[in-house]
Tab-separated table of C-alpha atoms in Angstrom:
chain	number	residue	atom	x	y	z
H	27	MET	CA	-10.293	23.882	1.934
H	28	LYS	CA	-10.780	22.092	4.774
H	29	THR	CA	-8.643	19.442	4.092
H	30	GLU	CA	-9.392	17.277	7.061
H	31	LYS	CA	-13.591	17.826	6.564
H	32	ILE	CA	-13.023	16.561	2.883
H	33	MET	CA	-11.025	13.543	4.469
H	34	ALA	CA	-13.452	12.912	6.805
H	35	ASP	CA	-16.418	12.249	4.832
H	36	LEU	CA	-14.452	10.583	2.038
H	37	GLU	CA	-13.742	8.179	4.659
H	38	ALA	CA	-17.272	8.207	6.209
H	39	LYS	CA	-18.501	6.979	2.719
H	40	HIS	CA	-15.410	4.728	1.287
H	41	PRO	CA	-14.255	3.254	4.603
H	42	GLY	CA	-10.841	0.639	4.304
H	43	GLU	CA	-10.259	2.601	1.041
H	44	LYS	CA	-6.714	2.960	2.324
H	45	GLU	CA	-4.689	3.598	-0.968
H	46	TYR	CA	-7.444	5.537	-2.724
H	47	LEU	CA	-7.723	7.612	0.351
H	48	GLN	CA	-3.579	8.118	1.057
H	49	ALA	CA	-3.602	8.820	-2.733
H	50	VAL	CA	-6.399	12.299	-2.325
H	51	ARG	CA	-4.792	12.979	1.150
H	52	GLU	CA	-1.750	13.855	-0.409
H	53	VAL	CA	-2.818	16.105	-3.258
H	54	LEU	CA	-5.192	18.570	-1.048
H	55	LEU	CA	-2.370	18.855	1.697
H	56	SER	CA	-0.565	19.988	-1.272
H	57	ILE	CA	-2.724	22.221	-3.090
H	58	GLU	CA	-4.942	23.593	-0.148
H	59	ASP	CA	-2.722	27.353	0.549
H	60	VAL	CA	-3.327	27.714	-3.877
H	61	TYR	CA	-6.802	26.200	-3.876
H	62	ASN	CA	-7.652	28.905	-1.295
H	63	GLN	CA	-6.623	31.200	-3.364
H	64	HIS	CA	-9.340	30.711	-5.739
H	65	PRO	CA	-12.279	31.596	-4.383
H	66	GLU	CA	-14.365	30.841	-8.273
H	67	PHE	CA	-12.831	26.635	-6.872
H	68	GLU	CA	-14.740	26.967	-3.491
H	69	LYS	CA	-18.254	28.607	-4.766
H	70	VAL	CA	-18.890	25.234	-7.039
H	71	LYS	CA	-17.318	22.568	-4.663
H	72	LEU	CA	-14.282	21.323	-7.410
H	73	ILE	CA	-12.320	19.288	-5.073
H	74	GLU	CA	-16.062	17.791	-3.922
H	75	ARG	CA	-16.637	16.757	-7.477
H	76	LEU	CA	-12.303	15.706	-8.192
H	77	VAL	CA	-11.951	13.615	-5.793
H	78	GLU	CA	-14.876	11.236	-6.763
H	79	PRO	CA	-14.572	9.707	-9.857
H	80	ASP	CA	-16.713	10.182	-12.621
H	81	ARG	CA	-18.554	6.405	-12.813
H	82	ILE	CA	-16.811	3.582	-11.813
H	83	LEU	CA	-17.792	-0.103	-13.877
H	84	THR	CA	-18.471	-3.256	-11.966
H	85	PHE	CA	-18.492	-6.512	-13.928
H	86	ARG	CA	-18.041	-10.034	-13.700
H	87	VAL	CA	-15.819	-12.013	-16.049
H	88	PRO	CA	-16.705	-16.100	-16.057
H	89	TRP	CA	-13.945	-17.532	-18.251
H	90	VAL	CA	-12.936	-21.467	-18.798
H	91	ASP	CA	-10.096	-22.972	-18.036
H	92	ASP	CA	-8.290	-25.748	-20.307
H	93	GLN	CA	-9.545	-28.253	-17.930
H	94	GLY	CA	-13.184	-26.730	-18.441
H	95	GLU	CA	-13.522	-25.518	-15.350
H	96	VAL	CA	-14.977	-22.557	-14.800
H	97	HIS	CA	-13.314	-19.715	-13.091
H	98	VAL	CA	-15.368	-15.932	-12.628
H	99	ASN	CA	-13.122	-12.738	-11.299
H	100	LEU	CA	-14.175	-8.741	-11.063
H	101	GLY	CA	-13.608	-6.650	-13.359
H	102	TYR	CA	-13.506	-2.894	-12.772
H	103	ARG	CA	-12.947	0.387	-15.230
H	104	VAL	CA	-13.277	3.207	-13.090
H	105	GLN	CA	-13.246	6.264	-15.039
H	106	PHE	CA	-12.011	9.161	-13.398
H	107	ASN	CA	-12.187	12.763	-15.009
H	108	ASN	CA	-12.242	13.630	-18.515
H	109	ALA	CA	-11.362	17.510	-18.397
H	110	ILE	CA	-9.131	17.843	-20.578
H	111	GLY	CA	-9.695	14.752	-22.672
H	112	PRO	CA	-10.397	11.300	-22.838
H	113	TYR	CA	-9.970	8.748	-19.874
H	114	LYS	CA	-7.077	7.354	-20.293
H	115	GLY	CA	-5.170	4.893	-17.546
H	116	GLY	CA	-3.760	1.358	-17.629
H	117	LEU	CA	-5.392	-2.295	-17.040
H	118	ARG	CA	-3.882	-4.310	-13.910
H	119	PHE	CA	-4.228	-7.784	-14.121
H	120	HIS	CA	-3.207	-9.061	-10.699
H	121	PRO	CA	-5.122	-10.565	-7.615
H	122	SER	CA	-4.421	-7.846	-5.489
H	123	VAL	CA	-6.403	-6.011	-7.624
H	124	THR	CA	-9.157	-4.166	-5.594
H	125	LEU	CA	-11.541	-0.940	-5.951
H	126	SER	CA	-9.559	0.575	-3.260
H	127	ILE	CA	-6.009	0.571	-5.355
H	128	LEU	CA	-7.908	1.456	-8.824
H	129	LYS	CA	-8.941	4.526	-7.823
H	130	PHE	CA	-6.127	5.715	-6.235
H	131	LEU	CA	-4.680	4.938	-9.351
H	132	GLY	CA	-7.335	6.422	-11.334
H	133	PHE	CA	-6.221	9.613	-8.973
H	134	GLU	CA	-3.184	10.069	-9.571
H	135	GLN	CA	-3.288	9.578	-13.423
H	136	ILE	CA	-5.655	12.966	-13.749
H	137	PHE	CA	-2.742	14.753	-12.556
H	138	LYS	CA	-0.062	12.914	-14.355
H	139	ASN	CA	-2.040	13.083	-17.545
H	140	ALA	CA	-2.418	16.502	-17.390
H	141	LEU	CA	1.841	17.208	-16.574
H	142	THR	CA	2.289	15.658	-20.256
H	143	THR	CA	0.431	18.537	-21.550
H	144	LEU	CA	-1.098	16.049	-23.759
H	145	PRO	CA	-5.259	16.181	-23.510
H	146	MET	CA	-6.051	13.092	-21.651
H	147	GLY	CA	-7.626	12.404	-18.679
H	148	GLY	CA	-7.372	10.074	-16.192
H	149	GLY	CA	-8.533	6.311	-15.693
H	150	LYS	CA	-7.850	2.891	-14.363
H	151	GLY	CA	-9.215	-0.293	-14.261
H	152	GLY	CA	-8.484	-4.069	-14.126
H	153	SER	CA	-8.844	-7.552	-11.749
H	154	ASP	CA	-8.193	-10.006	-10.116
H	155	PHE	CA	-7.045	-12.058	-12.557
H	156	ALA	CA	-3.156	-13.758	-12.013
H	157	PRO	CA	-1.767	-14.293	-15.801
H	158	ARG	CA	0.741	-16.254	-13.806
H	159	GLY	CA	0.798	-19.603	-14.669
H	160	LYS	CA	-1.627	-19.253	-17.146
H	161	SER	CA	-1.643	-20.516	-20.952
H	162	ASP	CA	-2.112	-18.589	-23.220
H	163	SER	CA	-5.230	-20.067	-24.302
H	164	GLU	CA	-6.909	-19.139	-20.667
H	165	ILE	CA	-5.419	-15.441	-20.822
H	166	MET	CA	-7.131	-14.943	-24.106
H	167	ARG	CA	-10.087	-16.369	-23.314
H	168	PHE	CA	-10.352	-14.238	-20.250
H	169	CYS	CA	-9.004	-10.939	-22.052
H	170	GLN	CA	-11.994	-11.799	-24.748
H	171	ALA	CA	-14.557	-11.874	-21.908
H	172	PHE	CA	-13.163	-9.055	-19.638
H	173	MET	CA	-13.991	-7.207	-22.762
H	174	LEU	CA	-17.371	-8.383	-23.852
H	175	GLU	CA	-18.424	-5.931	-20.946
H	176	ALA	CA	-15.672	-3.000	-21.057
H	177	HIS	CA	-15.936	-2.498	-24.978
H	178	LYS	CA	-19.479	-0.882	-23.978
H	179	ILE	CA	-17.529	2.367	-22.580
H	180	LEU	CA	-14.588	2.466	-24.439
H	181	GLY	CA	-13.362	4.458	-27.356
H	182	PRO	CA	-11.133	6.412	-29.152
H	183	ASP	CA	-13.029	9.777	-27.668
H	184	MET	CA	-13.983	8.110	-25.159
H	185	ASP	CA	-11.594	5.737	-23.102
H	186	VAL	CA	-8.212	4.943	-23.569
H	187	PRO	CA	-6.766	1.673	-21.599
H	188	ALA	CA	-2.857	0.721	-22.038
H	189	GLY	CA	-0.990	-2.235	-19.848
H	190	ASP	CA	-0.032	-2.306	-16.051
H	191	ILE	CA	0.974	-4.844	-13.964
H	192	GLY	CA	-0.396	-8.478	-15.688
H	193	VAL	CA	-1.244	-6.576	-18.972
H	194	GLY	CA	1.629	-6.760	-21.148
H	195	GLY	CA	1.635	-6.668	-25.413
H	196	ARG	CA	0.354	-9.972	-25.391
H	197	GLU	CA	-2.837	-9.182	-23.071
H	198	VAL	CA	-3.054	-5.754	-24.867
H	199	GLY	CA	-3.576	-8.198	-28.322
H	200	TYR	CA	-6.261	-9.891	-27.460
H	201	LEU	CA	-8.334	-7.027	-25.680
H	202	TYR	CA	-8.129	-4.943	-28.191
H	203	GLY	CA	-8.910	-8.540	-31.060
H	204	MET	CA	-11.452	-8.740	-28.819
H	205	TYR	CA	-12.786	-5.344	-29.235
H	206	LYS	CA	-12.355	-4.984	-32.606
H	207	LYS	CA	-14.445	-8.125	-33.122
H	208	LEU	CA	-17.977	-6.362	-30.716
H	209	THR	CA	-17.307	-2.938	-32.477
H	210	HIS	CA	-15.992	-3.193	-35.771
H	211	GLU	CA	-13.712	-0.542	-35.342
H	212	CYS	CA	-9.879	-0.293	-35.830
H	213	THR	CA	-9.292	2.869	-33.718
H	214	GLY	CA	-6.768	3.336	-31.667
H	215	THR	CA	-8.504	2.069	-28.809
H	216	MET	CA	-5.964	0.926	-26.498
H	217	THR	CA	-2.213	1.502	-26.016
H	218	GLY	CA	0.411	-0.791	-26.211
H	219	LYS	CA	-0.258	-2.654	-29.054
H	220	GLY	CA	1.833	-4.393	-31.085
H	221	ARG	CA	4.221	-2.562	-33.620
H	222	GLU	CA	2.289	-4.751	-36.446
H	223	PHE	CA	-1.327	-2.707	-35.664
H	224	GLY	CA	-0.451	0.519	-34.823
H	225	GLY	CA	1.212	0.051	-31.723
H	226	SER	CA	4.189	2.975	-30.570
H	227	ILE	CA	7.892	1.941	-31.093
H	228	LEU	CA	9.398	2.347	-27.980
H	229	ARG	CA	6.392	1.905	-25.331
H	230	PRO	CA	8.106	-1.310	-23.245
H	231	GLU	CA	10.800	1.623	-22.356
H	232	ALA	CA	8.843	4.322	-22.336
H	233	THR	CA	8.173	4.998	-18.582
H	234	GLY	CA	12.091	3.907	-17.475
H	235	PHE	CA	13.595	5.874	-20.296
H	236	GLY	CA	10.934	8.847	-19.451
H	237	ALA	CA	12.332	8.367	-15.521
H	238	CYS	CA	15.608	9.135	-16.266
H	239	TYR	CA	15.206	11.734	-19.030
H	240	PHE	CA	13.789	13.718	-15.405
H	241	LEU	CA	16.454	12.734	-13.304
H	242	LYS	CA	18.717	14.111	-15.221
H	243	GLN	CA	17.321	17.248	-15.138
H	244	MET	CA	16.091	16.873	-11.338
H	245	LEU	CA	20.415	15.863	-10.577
H	246	ASN	CA	20.743	19.264	-12.722
H	247	ASP	CA	18.645	20.959	-10.463
H	248	TYR	CA	21.361	20.128	-7.842
H	249	ASN	CA	24.443	20.513	-10.048
H	250	MET	CA	24.676	16.662	-9.519
H	251	ASP	CA	25.062	14.598	-12.614
H	252	ILE	CA	23.903	10.722	-13.330
H	253	LYS	CA	27.628	9.642	-15.022
H	254	ASP	CA	29.585	7.310	-12.689
H	255	LYS	CA	26.458	7.390	-10.178
H	256	THR	CA	25.459	4.272	-8.122
H	257	VAL	CA	21.583	3.449	-8.285
H	258	ALA	CA	19.157	1.140	-6.393
H	259	VAL	CA	16.536	0.094	-8.122
H	260	SER	CA	13.386	-2.057	-7.180
H	261	GLY	CA	11.619	-4.263	-9.759
H	262	PHE	CA	12.597	-6.266	-12.621
H	263	GLY	CA	9.780	-5.831	-14.887
H	264	ASN	CA	9.760	-3.586	-18.334
H	265	VAL	CA	9.598	-0.477	-15.908
H	266	ALA	CA	12.517	-1.143	-13.996
H	267	TRP	CA	14.524	-2.270	-16.953
H	268	GLY	CA	13.450	0.300	-18.945
H	269	ALA	CA	15.148	2.374	-16.217
H	270	ILE	CA	17.753	0.063	-15.771
H	271	LYS	CA	18.455	0.410	-19.431
H	272	LYS	CA	18.970	4.275	-20.095
H	273	ALA	CA	20.297	4.922	-16.259
H	274	THR	CA	23.454	2.893	-17.986
H	275	GLU	CA	23.415	4.157	-20.967
H	276	LEU	CA	23.623	7.402	-19.473
H	277	GLY	CA	26.780	6.790	-17.603
H	278	ALA	CA	25.237	5.570	-14.008
H	279	LYS	CA	25.763	2.033	-13.055
H	280	CYS	CA	22.575	0.112	-11.520
H	281	VAL	CA	23.330	-2.047	-8.604
H	282	THR	CA	19.951	-3.726	-7.529
H	283	LEU	CA	17.469	-5.352	-8.677
H	284	SER	CA	14.163	-6.704	-6.780
H	285	GLY	CA	11.376	-9.185	-7.119
H	286	PRO	CA	8.551	-10.875	-3.897
H	287	ASP	CA	11.621	-13.328	-3.438
H	288	GLY	CA	13.999	-10.481	-2.396
H	289	TYR	CA	16.455	-8.681	-3.532
H	290	ILE	CA	19.911	-9.362	-6.186
H	291	TYR	CA	23.158	-6.467	-5.690
H	292	ASP	CA	25.085	-6.922	-8.092
H	293	PRO	CA	28.178	-4.900	-7.151
H	294	ASP	CA	30.105	-5.377	-11.204
H	295	GLY	CA	26.755	-3.465	-11.661
H	296	ILE	CA	23.552	-4.897	-14.268
H	297	SER	CA	24.499	-4.068	-17.988
H	298	GLY	CA	24.979	-5.765	-21.207
H	299	ASP	CA	23.696	-9.010	-21.452
H	300	LYS	CA	22.253	-8.910	-17.573
H	301	ILE	CA	19.627	-6.457	-18.667
H	302	ASP	CA	18.140	-8.832	-21.264
H	303	TYR	CA	18.379	-11.479	-18.448
H	304	MET	CA	15.453	-8.936	-16.615
H	305	LEU	CA	13.218	-9.939	-19.121
H	306	GLU	CA	13.921	-13.458	-19.139
H	307	LEU	CA	13.230	-13.866	-15.736
H	308	ARG	CA	10.185	-11.564	-15.800
H	309	SER	CA	8.401	-14.074	-17.985
H	310	SER	CA	9.849	-17.641	-17.200
H	311	GLY	CA	6.961	-16.880	-14.621
H	312	ASN	CA	8.053	-17.691	-11.383
H	313	ASP	CA	8.059	-14.133	-10.203
H	314	ILE	CA	10.839	-14.129	-8.548
H	315	CYS	CA	14.704	-12.588	-9.285
H	316	ALA	CA	17.150	-15.315	-6.898
H	317	PRO	CA	18.057	-16.894	-10.494
H	318	TYR	CA	20.369	-13.891	-11.300
H	319	ALA	CA	22.829	-14.935	-8.103
H	320	GLU	CA	22.934	-18.548	-9.534
H	321	LYS	CA	23.693	-17.399	-13.372
H	322	TYR	CA	25.860	-14.316	-12.056
H	323	PRO	CA	27.903	-15.881	-8.889
H	324	ASN	CA	29.395	-12.310	-8.367
H	325	ALA	CA	25.979	-11.027	-7.819
H	326	LYS	CA	24.487	-11.134	-4.142
H	327	PHE	CA	20.973	-12.818	-3.224
H	328	PHE	CA	18.815	-11.534	-0.046
H	329	ALA	CA	16.023	-13.263	0.772
H	330	GLY	CA	12.694	-11.284	2.146
H	331	ARG	CA	15.174	-7.853	2.201
H	332	LYS	CA	14.214	-4.742	0.405
H	333	PRO	CA	16.903	-3.110	-2.149
H	334	TRP	CA	17.305	0.178	0.145
H	335	GLU	CA	19.533	-0.957	2.589
H	336	VAL	CA	22.452	-0.490	-0.084
H	337	LYS	CA	24.500	2.144	-0.285
H	338	VAL	CA	23.718	4.527	-3.282
H	339	ASP	CA	23.807	7.308	-4.679
H	340	ILE	CA	19.801	7.133	-6.626
H	341	ALA	CA	16.997	5.679	-5.211
H	342	MET	CA	14.939	4.666	-8.003
H	343	PRO	CA	11.551	2.649	-6.988
H	344	CYS	CA	10.108	0.931	-9.917
H	345	ALA	CA	7.577	-1.731	-8.510
H	346	THR	CA	4.432	-1.093	-6.791
H	347	GLN	CA	2.702	0.944	-4.462
H	348	ASN	CA	3.947	1.827	-1.136
H	349	GLU	CA	6.788	-0.633	-1.479
H	350	LEU	CA	9.440	1.899	0.370
H	351	ASN	CA	8.584	2.961	4.467
H	352	GLU	CA	9.976	5.326	6.802
H	353	ASP	CA	12.348	3.013	8.018
H	354	ASP	CA	13.813	2.680	4.420
H	355	ALA	CA	13.923	6.325	3.931
H	356	LYS	CA	16.088	6.397	7.045
H	357	ALA	CA	18.430	4.167	5.896
H	358	LEU	CA	19.045	6.048	2.504
H	359	VAL	CA	19.661	9.239	3.956
H	360	ALA	CA	21.869	7.548	6.856
H	361	ASN	CA	24.046	6.130	3.727
H	362	GLY	CA	23.995	9.681	1.995
H	363	VAL	CA	21.700	8.800	-0.603
H	364	LYS	CA	21.475	12.005	-2.388
H	365	CYS	CA	18.179	12.378	-4.531
H	366	VAL	CA	15.355	9.392	-4.594
H	367	ALA	CA	12.650	9.059	-8.019
H	368	GLU	CA	9.712	7.278	-7.434
H	369	VAL	CA	9.031	5.589	-10.629
H	370	SER	CA	6.595	2.956	-9.442
H	371	ASN	CA	2.836	5.096	-8.668
H	372	MET	CA	2.931	6.100	-4.882
H	373	GLY	CA	5.961	4.337	-4.514
H	374	CYS	CA	6.995	5.739	-0.785
H	375	THR	CA	4.711	6.054	1.836
H	376	ALA	CA	3.475	9.811	2.993
H	377	GLU	CA	5.558	8.629	5.792
H	378	ALA	CA	9.013	8.328	4.082
H	379	ILE	CA	8.065	11.222	1.447
H	380	ASP	CA	7.451	13.613	4.765
H	381	TYR	CA	10.999	12.304	6.041
H	382	PHE	CA	12.758	12.893	2.431
H	383	ILE	CA	11.884	16.519	2.784
H	384	ALA	CA	12.275	16.728	6.215
H	385	GLN	CA	15.807	16.186	5.545
H	386	LYS	CA	16.156	18.245	2.084
H	387	THR	CA	16.783	14.976	-0.387
H	388	PRO	CA	15.518	15.210	-3.255
H	389	PHE	CA	12.371	13.461	-3.884
H	390	ALA	CA	10.075	13.294	-7.109
H	391	PRO	CA	7.321	11.445	-6.695
H	392	GLY	CA	6.115	8.523	-9.535
H	393	LYS	CA	3.296	11.192	-11.094
H	394	ALA	CA	5.939	12.926	-12.764
H	395	VAL	CA	9.118	10.661	-13.010
H	396	ASN	CA	6.985	8.114	-14.408
H	397	SER	CA	4.874	10.417	-16.718
H	398	GLY	CA	7.102	8.802	-19.850
H	399	GLY	CA	4.791	6.366	-20.381
H	400	VAL	CA	1.252	7.794	-20.332
H	401	ALA	CA	2.819	9.975	-22.674
H	402	THR	CA	4.358	8.176	-25.156
H	403	SER	CA	0.432	6.308	-25.492
H	404	GLY	CA	-0.936	9.410	-25.704
H	405	LEU	CA	1.693	9.905	-28.858
H	406	GLU	CA	0.481	6.492	-30.156
H	407	MET	CA	-3.041	7.468	-29.951
H	408	THR	CA	-1.486	10.704	-32.067
H	409	GLN	CA	-0.407	7.856	-34.694
H	410	ASN	CA	-3.324	6.155	-34.418
H	411	ALA	CA	-5.330	9.209	-35.108
H	412	MET	CA	-3.574	10.441	-37.911
H	413	HIS	CA	-2.979	7.135	-39.572
H	414	ILE	CA	1.206	7.751	-39.220
H	415	TYR	CA	3.980	5.789	-37.953
H	416	TRP	CA	6.956	7.654	-36.217
H	417	SER	CA	10.929	5.974	-35.836
H	418	ALA	CA	12.154	5.478	-32.632
H	419	GLU	CA	14.142	8.603	-32.740
H	420	GLU	CA	11.264	10.616	-33.327
H	421	VAL	CA	9.575	9.206	-30.242
H	422	ASP	CA	12.389	9.543	-28.205
H	423	GLU	CA	12.449	12.964	-29.345
H	424	ARG	CA	9.032	13.635	-28.488
H	425	LEU	CA	9.560	11.561	-25.132
H	426	HIS	CA	12.198	14.440	-24.191
H	427	THR	CA	10.138	17.346	-24.798
H	428	ILE	CA	7.213	16.398	-22.934
H	429	MET	CA	9.680	15.172	-19.894
H	430	LYS	CA	11.454	18.420	-19.751
H	431	ASP	CA	8.295	20.250	-20.096
H	432	VAL	CA	7.032	17.977	-16.603
H	433	HIS	CA	10.110	19.413	-15.315
H	434	GLU	CA	9.819	22.706	-15.456
H	435	GLN	CA	6.393	22.151	-14.895
H	436	CYS	CA	7.194	20.882	-11.197
H	437	LEU	CA	9.797	23.848	-10.795
H	438	ALA	CA	7.021	26.237	-11.573
H	439	TYR	CA	4.866	25.551	-8.423
H	440	GLY	CA	7.639	23.729	-6.588
H	441	LYS	CA	11.423	25.975	-5.791
H	442	GLN	CA	11.008	26.979	-2.464
H	443	ALA	CA	12.884	30.329	-0.500
H	444	ASP	CA	15.286	28.456	0.740
H	445	GLY	CA	16.735	26.857	-3.031
H	446	TYR	CA	14.896	23.185	-1.922
H	447	ILE	CA	12.965	21.986	-4.845
H	448	ASN	CA	9.296	20.612	-3.685
H	449	TYR	CA	8.551	18.155	-6.221
H	450	VAL	CA	5.692	16.615	-5.333
H	451	ARG	CA	3.885	20.146	-4.382
H	452	GLY	CA	4.869	20.946	-8.164
H	453	ALA	CA	4.105	18.326	-9.625
H	454	ASN	CA	0.484	18.462	-7.639
H	455	ILE	CA	0.031	21.939	-8.046
H	456	ALA	CA	0.890	21.963	-11.706
H	457	GLY	CA	-1.449	19.177	-12.462
H	458	PHE	CA	-4.560	20.264	-10.738
H	459	MET	CA	-4.604	23.533	-11.702
H	460	LYS	CA	-4.502	22.551	-15.157
H	461	VAL	CA	-7.893	20.599	-14.429
H	462	ALA	CA	-9.557	22.799	-12.230
H	463	ASN	CA	-9.180	25.337	-14.775
H	464	ALA	CA	-10.870	22.820	-17.081
H	465	MET	CA	-13.704	21.884	-15.510
H	466	ILE	CA	-14.363	25.399	-14.533
H	467	SER	CA	-14.901	26.475	-18.011
H	468	GLN	CA	-16.889	23.564	-18.225
H	469	GLY	CA	-19.668	23.939	-16.049
H	470	ILE	CA	-21.087	21.962	-13.100
H	471	ILE	CA	-21.363	19.113	-14.776
């Protein structure tokens, strides 16, 4: 495989799709050596097939607001690869949504889902619709209009969406309700559903919980413990909430959270009712974290800045793509950070990742660290298919096992001769080999 030739061809075909191209480049650079050991891959042009989605559905979503005005948004579903199972990946409703972002997320999802050991392929979807500031009725009408088109390519053994940024339990409920109306089916076609109609307990916390289970094993690789460590977390949505909640339970002290307006530093630690207040902030509709400092006077708000300047033991980016750049990485390393666990999808820029690895700072990528979220969605699919319900303890036990398996796969391919563990390489190769072998077995399709 010649990575630069493949990337040049992709850039010519998909100009300007920077997030997608960044995600592909990171994977290709990691797997190049292993790929070249398998001439059968080159013979069937496996990489050229893998980097292009199976199909992309793009459609308009017209909806009517409470004043009777008609609006038109764009909807997407990217079905990237189903070699090991039905397409699986969330829906994102946010003004920043573009095809490039959804292709990057769908591509990442292929390998993330492969790492979970569950039979799920990779996909992603969403719209440039902004739920914030909309009434429940407006959101319901938008979700129904979105599903009116999307339902045609969805199904429990075909494509199973979930939530993502801007798509929580409310939106999933409206989407699933419309899907049922259109198909006359009560199936596990969406995950993240309410517990009353097939949802899995622990799903809202699962991404953050799973990230902490991975982090704990990661620290153990370097003879460290999470207990009494200080942690910088970005974001203040479900993922950050779950990560802070579990890290605190495990004995760490989380001292930051952030939003588009800046970040909060709380030297006393974010625990107890402060964790619950994060969700109140999130549901307020303002999308800002500054009120936290008003409610808890010992905390300080830093407008327009990022939490990576705070001296901590562990950094956990939990917000969005490329939120931690090379300068942030240098600040963290200079302040003695011991470990970086990327919880958001592609939360660190390529330059930041390269710097962490060059400095031998333990760093693990989102496709491994945050895979607990989609793993628990996979467990919800299983429960729906079997028409059963598992308790929180049963789901948590299975999540523990899955994150242990993900970690072991990263070790198998990522441990270097000098003892440093390149979790990026380990995760990419492990996920790639599983998908590649499945594609080889199924012929050129």
